[in-house]
Short mmCIF file of C-alpha atoms in Angstrom, two decimals:
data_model
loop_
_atom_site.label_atom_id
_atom_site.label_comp_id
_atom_site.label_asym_id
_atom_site.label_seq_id
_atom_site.Cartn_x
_atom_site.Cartn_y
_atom_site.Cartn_z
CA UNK A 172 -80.76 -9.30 57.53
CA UNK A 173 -84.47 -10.45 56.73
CA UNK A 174 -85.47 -10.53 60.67
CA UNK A 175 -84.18 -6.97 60.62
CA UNK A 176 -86.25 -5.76 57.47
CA UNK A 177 -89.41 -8.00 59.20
CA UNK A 178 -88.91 -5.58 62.21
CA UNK A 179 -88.48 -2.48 60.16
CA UNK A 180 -91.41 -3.56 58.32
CA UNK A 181 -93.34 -4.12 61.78
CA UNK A 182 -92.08 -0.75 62.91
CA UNK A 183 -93.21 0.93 59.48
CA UNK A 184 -96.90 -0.45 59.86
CA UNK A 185 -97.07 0.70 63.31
CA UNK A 186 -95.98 4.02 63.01
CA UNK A 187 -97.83 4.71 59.97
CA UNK A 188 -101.13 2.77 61.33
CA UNK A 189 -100.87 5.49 64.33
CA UNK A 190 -100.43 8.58 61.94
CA UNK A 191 -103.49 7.60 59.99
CA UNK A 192 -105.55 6.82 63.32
CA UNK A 193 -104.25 10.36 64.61
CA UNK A 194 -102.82 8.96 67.44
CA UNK A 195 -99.69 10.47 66.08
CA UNK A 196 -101.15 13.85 65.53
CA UNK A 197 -98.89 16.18 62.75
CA UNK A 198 -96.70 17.71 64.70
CA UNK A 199 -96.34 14.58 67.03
CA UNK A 200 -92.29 14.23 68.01
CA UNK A 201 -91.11 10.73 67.03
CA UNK A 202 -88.88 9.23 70.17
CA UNK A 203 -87.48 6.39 68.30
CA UNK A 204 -85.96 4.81 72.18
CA UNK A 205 -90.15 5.28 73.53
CA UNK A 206 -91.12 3.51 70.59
CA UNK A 207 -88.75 0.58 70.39
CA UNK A 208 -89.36 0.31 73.70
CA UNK A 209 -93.12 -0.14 73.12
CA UNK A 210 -92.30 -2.59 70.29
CA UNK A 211 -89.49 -4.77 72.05
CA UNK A 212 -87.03 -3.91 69.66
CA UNK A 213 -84.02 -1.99 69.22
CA UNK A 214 -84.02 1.86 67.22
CA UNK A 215 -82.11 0.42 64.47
CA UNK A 216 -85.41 -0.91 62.80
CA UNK A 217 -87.24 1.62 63.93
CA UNK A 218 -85.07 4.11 62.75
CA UNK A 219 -84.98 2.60 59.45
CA UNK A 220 -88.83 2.43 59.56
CA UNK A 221 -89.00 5.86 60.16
CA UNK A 222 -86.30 6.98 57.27
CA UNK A 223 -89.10 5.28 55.34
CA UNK A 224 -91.90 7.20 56.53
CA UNK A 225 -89.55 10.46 56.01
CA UNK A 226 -89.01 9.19 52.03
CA UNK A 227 -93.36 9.13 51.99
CA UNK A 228 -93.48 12.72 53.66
CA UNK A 229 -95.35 11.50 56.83
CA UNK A 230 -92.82 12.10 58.63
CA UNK A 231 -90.33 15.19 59.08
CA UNK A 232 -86.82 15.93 60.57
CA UNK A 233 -86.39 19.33 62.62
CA UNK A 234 -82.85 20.44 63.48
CA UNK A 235 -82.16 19.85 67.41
CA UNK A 236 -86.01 18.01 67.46
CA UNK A 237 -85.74 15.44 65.67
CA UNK A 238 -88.21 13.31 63.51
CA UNK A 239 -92.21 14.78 63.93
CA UNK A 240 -95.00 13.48 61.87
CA UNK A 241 -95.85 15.76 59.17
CA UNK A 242 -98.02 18.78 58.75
CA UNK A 243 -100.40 17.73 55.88
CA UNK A 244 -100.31 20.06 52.94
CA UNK A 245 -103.68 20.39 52.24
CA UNK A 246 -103.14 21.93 48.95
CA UNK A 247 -102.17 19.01 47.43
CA UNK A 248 -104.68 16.89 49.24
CA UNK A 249 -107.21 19.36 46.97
CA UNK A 250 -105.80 19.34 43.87
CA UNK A 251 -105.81 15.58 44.03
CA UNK A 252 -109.21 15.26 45.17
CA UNK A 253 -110.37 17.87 42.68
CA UNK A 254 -108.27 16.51 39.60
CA UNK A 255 -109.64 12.38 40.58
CA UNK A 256 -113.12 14.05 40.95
CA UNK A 257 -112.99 14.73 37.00
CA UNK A 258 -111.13 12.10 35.96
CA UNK A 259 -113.28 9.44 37.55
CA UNK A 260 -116.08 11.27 36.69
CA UNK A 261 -115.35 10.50 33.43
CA UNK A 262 -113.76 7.15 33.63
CA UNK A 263 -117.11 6.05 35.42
CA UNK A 264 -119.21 7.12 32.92
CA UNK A 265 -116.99 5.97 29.50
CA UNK A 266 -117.24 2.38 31.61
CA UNK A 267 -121.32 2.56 32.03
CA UNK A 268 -122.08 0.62 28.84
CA UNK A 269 -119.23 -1.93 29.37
CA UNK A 270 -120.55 -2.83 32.60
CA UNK A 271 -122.18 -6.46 32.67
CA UNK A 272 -124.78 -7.62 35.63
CA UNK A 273 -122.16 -9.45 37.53
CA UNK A 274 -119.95 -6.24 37.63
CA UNK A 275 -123.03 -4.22 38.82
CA UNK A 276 -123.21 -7.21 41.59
CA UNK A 277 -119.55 -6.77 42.52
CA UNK A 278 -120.12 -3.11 42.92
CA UNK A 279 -122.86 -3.42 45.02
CA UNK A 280 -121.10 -6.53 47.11
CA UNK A 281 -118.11 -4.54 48.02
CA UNK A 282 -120.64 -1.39 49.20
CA UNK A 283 -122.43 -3.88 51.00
CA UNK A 284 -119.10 -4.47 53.17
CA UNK A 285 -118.66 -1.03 53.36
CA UNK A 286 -121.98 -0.79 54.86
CA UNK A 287 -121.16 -3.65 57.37
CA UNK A 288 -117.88 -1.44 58.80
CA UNK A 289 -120.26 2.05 60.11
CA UNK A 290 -121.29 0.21 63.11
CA UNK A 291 -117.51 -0.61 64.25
CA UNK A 292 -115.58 1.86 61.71
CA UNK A 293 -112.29 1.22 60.71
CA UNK A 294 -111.39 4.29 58.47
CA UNK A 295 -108.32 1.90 56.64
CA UNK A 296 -110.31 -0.66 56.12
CA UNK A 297 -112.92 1.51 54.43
CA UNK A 298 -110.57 3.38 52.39
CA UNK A 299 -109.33 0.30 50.69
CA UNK A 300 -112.85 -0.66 49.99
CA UNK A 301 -113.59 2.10 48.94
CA UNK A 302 -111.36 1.96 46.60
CA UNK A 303 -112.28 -1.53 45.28
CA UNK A 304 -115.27 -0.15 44.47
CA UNK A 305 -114.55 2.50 42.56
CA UNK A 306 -112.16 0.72 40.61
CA UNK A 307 -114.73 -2.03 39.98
CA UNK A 308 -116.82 0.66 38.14
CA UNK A 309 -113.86 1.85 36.21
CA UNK A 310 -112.35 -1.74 35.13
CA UNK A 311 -113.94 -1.47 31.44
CA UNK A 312 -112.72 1.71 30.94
CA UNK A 313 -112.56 2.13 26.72
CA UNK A 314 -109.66 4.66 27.34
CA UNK A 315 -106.99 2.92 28.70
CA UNK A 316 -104.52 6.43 29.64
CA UNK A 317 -107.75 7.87 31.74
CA UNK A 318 -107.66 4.14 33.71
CA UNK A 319 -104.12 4.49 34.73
CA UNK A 320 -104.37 8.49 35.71
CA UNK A 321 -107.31 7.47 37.73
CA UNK A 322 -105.12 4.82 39.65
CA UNK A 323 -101.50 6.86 40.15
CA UNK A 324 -103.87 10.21 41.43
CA UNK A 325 -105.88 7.12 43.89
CA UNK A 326 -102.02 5.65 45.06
CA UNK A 327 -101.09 9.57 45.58
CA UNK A 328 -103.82 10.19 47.56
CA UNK A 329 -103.45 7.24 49.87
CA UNK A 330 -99.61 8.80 50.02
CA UNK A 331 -100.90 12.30 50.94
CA UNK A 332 -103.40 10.78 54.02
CA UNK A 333 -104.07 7.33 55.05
CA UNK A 334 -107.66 8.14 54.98
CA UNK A 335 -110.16 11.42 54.56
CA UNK A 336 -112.62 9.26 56.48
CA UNK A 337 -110.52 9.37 59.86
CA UNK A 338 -111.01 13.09 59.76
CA UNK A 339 -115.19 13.02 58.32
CA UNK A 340 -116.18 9.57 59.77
CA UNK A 341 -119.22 10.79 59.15
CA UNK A 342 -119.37 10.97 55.78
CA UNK A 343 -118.91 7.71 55.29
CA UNK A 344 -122.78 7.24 55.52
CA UNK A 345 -123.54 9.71 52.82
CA UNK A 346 -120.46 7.92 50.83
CA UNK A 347 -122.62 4.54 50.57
CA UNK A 348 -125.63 6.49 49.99
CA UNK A 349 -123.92 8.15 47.06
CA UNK A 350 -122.44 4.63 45.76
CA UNK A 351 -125.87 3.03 45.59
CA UNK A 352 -127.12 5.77 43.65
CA UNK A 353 -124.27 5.86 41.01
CA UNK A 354 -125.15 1.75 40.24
CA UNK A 355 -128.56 2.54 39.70
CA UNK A 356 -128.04 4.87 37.41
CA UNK A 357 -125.98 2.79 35.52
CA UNK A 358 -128.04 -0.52 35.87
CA UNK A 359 -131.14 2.01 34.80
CA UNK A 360 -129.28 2.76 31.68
CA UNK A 361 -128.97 6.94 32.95
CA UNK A 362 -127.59 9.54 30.42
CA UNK A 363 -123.38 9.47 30.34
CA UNK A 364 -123.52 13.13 31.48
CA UNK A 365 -125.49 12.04 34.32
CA UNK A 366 -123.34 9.29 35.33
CA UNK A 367 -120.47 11.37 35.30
CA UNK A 368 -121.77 14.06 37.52
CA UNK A 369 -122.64 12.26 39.97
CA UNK A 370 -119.54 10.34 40.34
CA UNK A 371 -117.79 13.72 40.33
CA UNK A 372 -119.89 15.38 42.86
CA UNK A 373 -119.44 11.92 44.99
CA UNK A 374 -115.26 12.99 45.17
CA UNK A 375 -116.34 16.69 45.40
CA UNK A 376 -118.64 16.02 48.30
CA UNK A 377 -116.06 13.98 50.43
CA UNK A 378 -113.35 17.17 49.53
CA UNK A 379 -116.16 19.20 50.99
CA UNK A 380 -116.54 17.66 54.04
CA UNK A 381 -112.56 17.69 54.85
CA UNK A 382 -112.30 21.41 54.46
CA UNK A 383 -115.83 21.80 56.46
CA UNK A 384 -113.91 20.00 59.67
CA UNK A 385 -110.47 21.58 58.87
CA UNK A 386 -110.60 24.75 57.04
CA UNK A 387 -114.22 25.91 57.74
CA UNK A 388 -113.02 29.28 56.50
CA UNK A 389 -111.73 28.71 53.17
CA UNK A 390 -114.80 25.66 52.29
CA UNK A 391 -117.73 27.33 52.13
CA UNK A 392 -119.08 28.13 48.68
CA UNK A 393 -115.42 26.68 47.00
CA UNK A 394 -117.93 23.83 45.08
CA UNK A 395 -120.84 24.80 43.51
CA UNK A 396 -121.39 22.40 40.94
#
């Protein structure tokens, strides 16, 4: 039973690693016999795997098809980017004055990683420290409810798409820029107001590349801040 979970678990990471690299495109159809096949296994695991993926909404079942990965809903992609915009606006700016040196360091440490990725860049890998970073600015938080909204709309982002920056790679540039800029006005002791819009036009400005690439239509003008 656990060597079956461990190869459900492989099959999961796979699949999933694929769907956020795009090599499993939405729309992609799922042959669960090609893909054990490719892992060595039987489609029992990767079945389960891919019930799994189903329960996440990455992947869908089609009558007479079978399983396909997804079409992103990109409405709720920007109503969570747009509703973390404000509340980490905020969050980052109730946790300037809290903020010692040494977390100002740790900020600046984990953007300095993110740096070293853009010459080999691993979208994943810069998501997550991405996220480390941001959540190193919010850690002193005085309002404890605004912390935890900040995290659940963060985990139901990383549910909605693996990572904005396999879609804009290039934006990941700018996004470093963007952090540097937010610590220094911290460490320079910068208005709250100020704080905060910058952190919010740091979320905004990522949302505005993603509908630039994918809905070139419907993004211009939609964030004037």
């Amino acid at each position: 039973m656990t060597k079956m979970l461990s190869k459900s678990q492989q099959a999961y990471q796979w699949i999933k690693e694929r769907i956020a690299g795009q090599t499993y495109t939405p729309g992609y159809r799922l042959v669960l016999g090609t893909i054990a096949g490719e892992l060595d296994m039987s489609v029992v695991p990767v079945r389960e795997a891919i019930r799994q993926l189903e329960a996440e909404g990455l992947v869908h079942f089609e009558h007479n098809v079978g399983a396909r990965v997804a079409m992103v809903d990109d409405t709720q992609y920007r109503h969570s980017m747009e509703a973390l915009s404000i509340l980490e606006g905020s969050a980052t700016a109730m946790s300037a004055r809290h903020l010692t040196a040494d977390d100002l360091r740790l900020a600046r440490a984990i953007n300095a990683q993110m740096i070293d990725t853009l010459d080999h860049f691993d979208p994943p890998a810069f998501t997550r420290l991405n996220q480390q970073f941001h959540a190193a600015l919010i850690a002193p938080c005085p309002n404890p409810r605004l912390h935890e909204l900040v995290t659940l709309e963060m985990a139901r982002l990383n549910r909605l798409r693996d990572s904005t920056f396999s879609f804009v790679p290039g934006r990941a540039h700018e996004s470093v820029r963007e952090h540097e800029h937010i610590v220094a006005l911290i460490e320079n002791g910068a208005q709250t107001s100020e704080i905060e819009r910058a952190a919010r036009d740091h979320h905004s400005a990522t949302l505005d590349a993603y509908l630039t690439k994918e809905h070139p239509d419907e993004a211009v003008g939609m964030h004037v801040h």
